[in-house]
Amino acid sequence: MFKTSLAAAFAALLCSAPVLAEPILIKFSHVVAEDTPKGKGALLFKKLVDERLAGKVQVEVYPDSTLFGDADELQALRDNKVQLLAPSLSKFEQYTTQLQVFDLPFLFDDLEAVKRFQKREKSRELLRSMANHNIYGLAYWNNGMKQLSATRALHTPADAAGLTFRIQPSAILEQQFARVGASSLRLPFAETQAALQAGRVQGAENPWSNIVSQELGALQPYVTETDHGVLSYMLVSNSSFWISIPYQVRVQLEAIIDEVTLAVNLEAEALNARDRQRLVAAGNQVVSLNSEQRAAWRAAMQPLWQEYEGKIGSDVLRAAQTVNRR
């Protein structure tokens, strides 16, 4: 009798026990190859989540625009069809004009200046500048300073006249090239190689690692080392989704993101140094500017700072200008 009652009580306890919830699914979509800093960062995020939050969070990574491409990934995020993206900062133009500060040419002397700015409170505030659009900024991932690649050598601004450059969707980047007599064409990154092959564009602006990973060097034998701008990404989530994650799990995820961000930024610097040498070894001509030539490029493009101060905000622009050590 006692055994029967005990068995019945145990069965009732099992029936009343809470059913374990399914793991939180995070789909991480991006548009570049897995051997780029962003691609490696996505895989490292998945690895660390699998190790530390097994059974609580599941991460799926979709590289090379296999889930969503440049044109539709942000709307997909806002619709919660994907939970993590790392678009370049130029892609956020329609949601906030303040992030255009990162597109201004020759604003930052080098990557160290960029990193100093990203640590400033004003820059941290920009991570939340799209909250009303259901876009939640988590971190800045840097892919390096941009260089100009083209089908002919670019020593002075006049050398760019008549060429068409592939750009990201950014009004500043359009005007940047217009100021040196060049045209621009907004294209998804994945279409750059085909556009070069077809002659639709004759140039582009990318960090060294992007030029190598997309094999753009074979189509553009000249690369001018301008460091004229920065290609940075913002790791973003859907605001409603991210805030809905239980607090303790969210804290762990954000700690992992901090760890991955450091690794991504270090990886980007190492890759860019390596890939610059790989381009030289492959026979590409790297054009180094002297001080007079660099000053000419800067003078041609710098008026955009004043033109966009009203949209970006004078406080943001001032904070960015103070990080250089010249």
mmCIF file of N, CA and C in Angstrom, residues 102-106 146 148 157 160 165-167 170-184 204-205 228-230 297 300-302 304 307-308:
data_model
loop_
_atom_site.group_PDB
_atom_site.id
_atom_site.type_symbol
_atom_site.label_atom_id
_atom_site.label_comp_id
_atom_site.label_asym_id
_atom_site.label_seq_id
_atom_site.Cartn_x
_atom_site.Cartn_y
_atom_site.Cartn_z
ATOM 1 N N PHE A 102 30.920 58.304 -39.091
ATOM 2 C CA PHE A 102 31.936 57.316 -39.458
ATOM 3 C C PHE A 102 32.208 57.297 -40.959
ATOM 4 N N ASP A 103 31.337 57.905 -41.761
ATOM 5 C CA ASP A 103 31.547 57.955 -43.211
ATOM 6 C C ASP A 103 32.335 59.176 -43.654
ATOM 7 N N LEU A 104 32.493 60.161 -42.791
ATOM 8 C CA LEU A 104 33.180 61.381 -43.202
ATOM 9 C C LEU A 104 34.626 61.079 -43.580
ATOM 10 N N PRO A 105 35.070 61.474 -44.765
ATOM 11 C CA PRO A 105 36.429 61.155 -45.210
ATOM 12 C C PRO A 105 37.489 61.970 -44.477
ATOM 13 N N PHE A 106 38.574 61.293 -44.136
ATOM 14 C CA PHE A 106 39.736 61.908 -43.487
ATOM 15 C C PHE A 106 39.403 62.543 -42.137
ATOM 16 N N LYS A 146 39.898 52.203 -44.811
ATOM 17 C CA LYS A 146 39.602 51.949 -46.226
ATOM 18 C C LYS A 146 40.702 52.478 -47.138
ATOM 19 N N LEU A 148 41.662 52.942 -51.496
ATOM 20 C CA LEU A 148 41.037 53.090 -52.811
ATOM 21 C C LEU A 148 41.694 52.132 -53.803
ATOM 22 N N PRO A 157 43.598 63.556 -56.539
ATOM 23 C CA PRO A 157 42.154 63.504 -56.784
ATOM 24 C C PRO A 157 41.802 63.530 -58.272
ATOM 25 N N ALA A 160 41.110 60.248 -60.205
ATOM 26 C CA ALA A 160 39.858 59.510 -60.025
ATOM 27 C C ALA A 160 38.759 60.005 -60.950
ATOM 28 N N PHE A 165 32.914 54.228 -58.810
ATOM 29 C CA PHE A 165 33.309 53.435 -57.654
ATOM 30 C C PHE A 165 32.090 52.753 -57.032
ATOM 31 N N ARG A 166 32.256 51.500 -56.666
ATOM 32 C CA ARG A 166 31.204 50.820 -55.904
ATOM 33 C C ARG A 166 31.208 51.378 -54.482
ATOM 34 N N ILE A 167 30.029 51.734 -53.985
ATOM 35 C CA ILE A 167 29.929 52.244 -52.620
ATOM 36 C C ILE A 167 28.790 51.553 -51.881
ATOM 37 N N SER A 170 25.230 55.254 -48.996
ATOM 38 C CA SER A 170 25.563 56.403 -48.160
ATOM 39 C C SER A 170 25.655 57.652 -49.019
ATOM 40 N N ALA A 171 24.889 58.673 -48.652
ATOM 41 C CA ALA A 171 24.941 59.943 -49.375
ATOM 42 C C ALA A 171 26.316 60.585 -49.249
ATOM 43 N N ILE A 172 26.945 60.446 -48.082
ATOM 44 C CA ILE A 172 28.276 61.026 -47.897
ATOM 45 C C ILE A 172 29.277 60.391 -48.854
ATOM 46 N N LEU A 173 29.211 59.074 -48.996
ATOM 47 C CA LEU A 173 30.151 58.397 -49.887
ATOM 48 C C LEU A 173 29.916 58.792 -51.342
ATOM 49 N N GLU A 174 28.659 59.009 -51.714
ATOM 50 C CA GLU A 174 28.368 59.497 -53.064
ATOM 51 C C GLU A 174 29.046 60.850 -53.293
ATOM 52 N N GLN A 175 28.876 61.739 -52.329
ATOM 53 C CA GLN A 175 29.434 63.080 -52.479
ATOM 54 C C GLN A 175 30.949 63.086 -52.336
ATOM 55 N N GLN A 176 31.467 62.154 -51.566
ATOM 56 C CA GLN A 176 32.918 62.026 -51.429
ATOM 57 C C GLN A 176 33.569 61.818 -52.797
ATOM 58 N N PHE A 177 32.992 60.928 -53.594
ATOM 59 C CA PHE A 177 33.558 60.674 -54.919
ATOM 60 C C PHE A 177 33.187 61.768 -55.920
ATOM 61 N N ALA A 178 32.021 62.341 -55.755
ATOM 62 C CA ALA A 178 31.637 63.437 -56.655
ATOM 63 C C ALA A 178 32.613 64.607 -56.523
ATOM 64 N N ARG A 179 33.143 64.798 -55.326
ATOM 65 C CA ARG A 179 34.043 65.932 -55.095
ATOM 66 C C ARG A 179 35.394 65.760 -55.794
ATOM 67 N N VAL A 180 35.695 64.552 -56.241
ATOM 68 C CA VAL A 180 36.943 64.344 -56.996
ATOM 69 C C VAL A 180 36.643 64.001 -58.458
ATOM 70 N N GLY A 181 35.421 64.318 -58.896
ATOM 71 C CA GLY A 181 35.063 64.128 -60.294
ATOM 72 C C GLY A 181 34.731 62.710 -60.687
ATOM 73 N N ALA A 182 34.463 61.846 -59.703
ATOM 74 C CA ALA A 182 34.129 60.446 -59.972
ATOM 75 C C ALA A 182 32.644 60.200 -59.741
ATOM 76 N N SER A 183 32.166 59.103 -60.292
ATOM 77 C CA SER A 183 30.791 58.673 -60.063
ATOM 78 C C SER A 183 30.797 57.536 -59.045
ATOM 79 N N SER A 184 29.626 57.184 -58.574
ATOM 80 C CA SER A 184 29.525 56.076 -57.625
ATOM 81 C C SER A 184 28.273 55.264 -57.923
ATOM 82 N N ALA A 204 36.751 50.795 -56.073
ATOM 83 C CA ALA A 204 36.008 50.518 -54.838
ATOM 84 C C ALA A 204 36.826 51.062 -53.668
ATOM 85 N N GLU A 205 36.231 51.035 -52.487
ATOM 86 C CA GLU A 205 36.947 51.411 -51.264
ATOM 87 C C GLU A 205 36.709 50.318 -50.237
ATOM 88 N N HIS A 228 41.501 56.768 -45.882
ATOM 89 C CA HIS A 228 40.639 57.954 -45.901
ATOM 90 C C HIS A 228 39.363 57.795 -45.079
ATOM 91 N N GLY A 229 39.016 56.570 -44.759
ATOM 92 C CA GLY A 229 37.795 56.337 -43.999
ATOM 93 C C GLY A 229 37.915 55.026 -43.253
ATOM 94 N N VAL A 230 36.895 54.721 -42.484
ATOM 95 C CA VAL A 230 36.911 53.484 -41.706
ATOM 96 C C VAL A 230 35.701 52.636 -42.096
ATOM 97 N N TRP A 297 44.016 65.225 -51.392
ATOM 98 C CA TRP A 297 42.816 64.390 -51.221
ATOM 99 C C TRP A 297 41.978 64.909 -50.053
ATOM 100 N N ALA A 300 40.127 68.129 -50.862
ATOM 101 C CA ALA A 300 39.005 67.931 -51.783
ATOM 102 C C ALA A 300 37.767 67.404 -51.063
ATOM 103 N N MET A 301 37.963 66.583 -50.049
ATOM 104 C CA MET A 301 36.830 65.899 -49.406
ATOM 105 C C MET A 301 36.401 66.500 -48.072
ATOM 106 N N GLN A 302 37.280 67.203 -47.394
ATOM 107 C CA GLN A 302 36.991 67.690 -46.047
ATOM 108 C C GLN A 302 35.788 68.626 -45.946
ATOM 109 N N LEU A 304 32.949 68.188 -46.680
ATOM 110 C CA LEU A 304 31.768 67.401 -46.308
ATOM 111 C C LEU A 304 31.536 67.432 -44.805
ATOM 112 N N GLU A 307 29.260 70.349 -44.279
ATOM 113 C CA GLU A 307 27.965 70.106 -44.927
ATOM 114 C C GLU A 307 27.076 69.190 -44.095
ATOM 115 N N TYR A 308 27.667 68.240 -43.388
ATOM 116 C CA TYR A 308 26.879 67.243 -42.661
ATOM 117 C C TYR A 308 26.843 67.469 -41.156
#
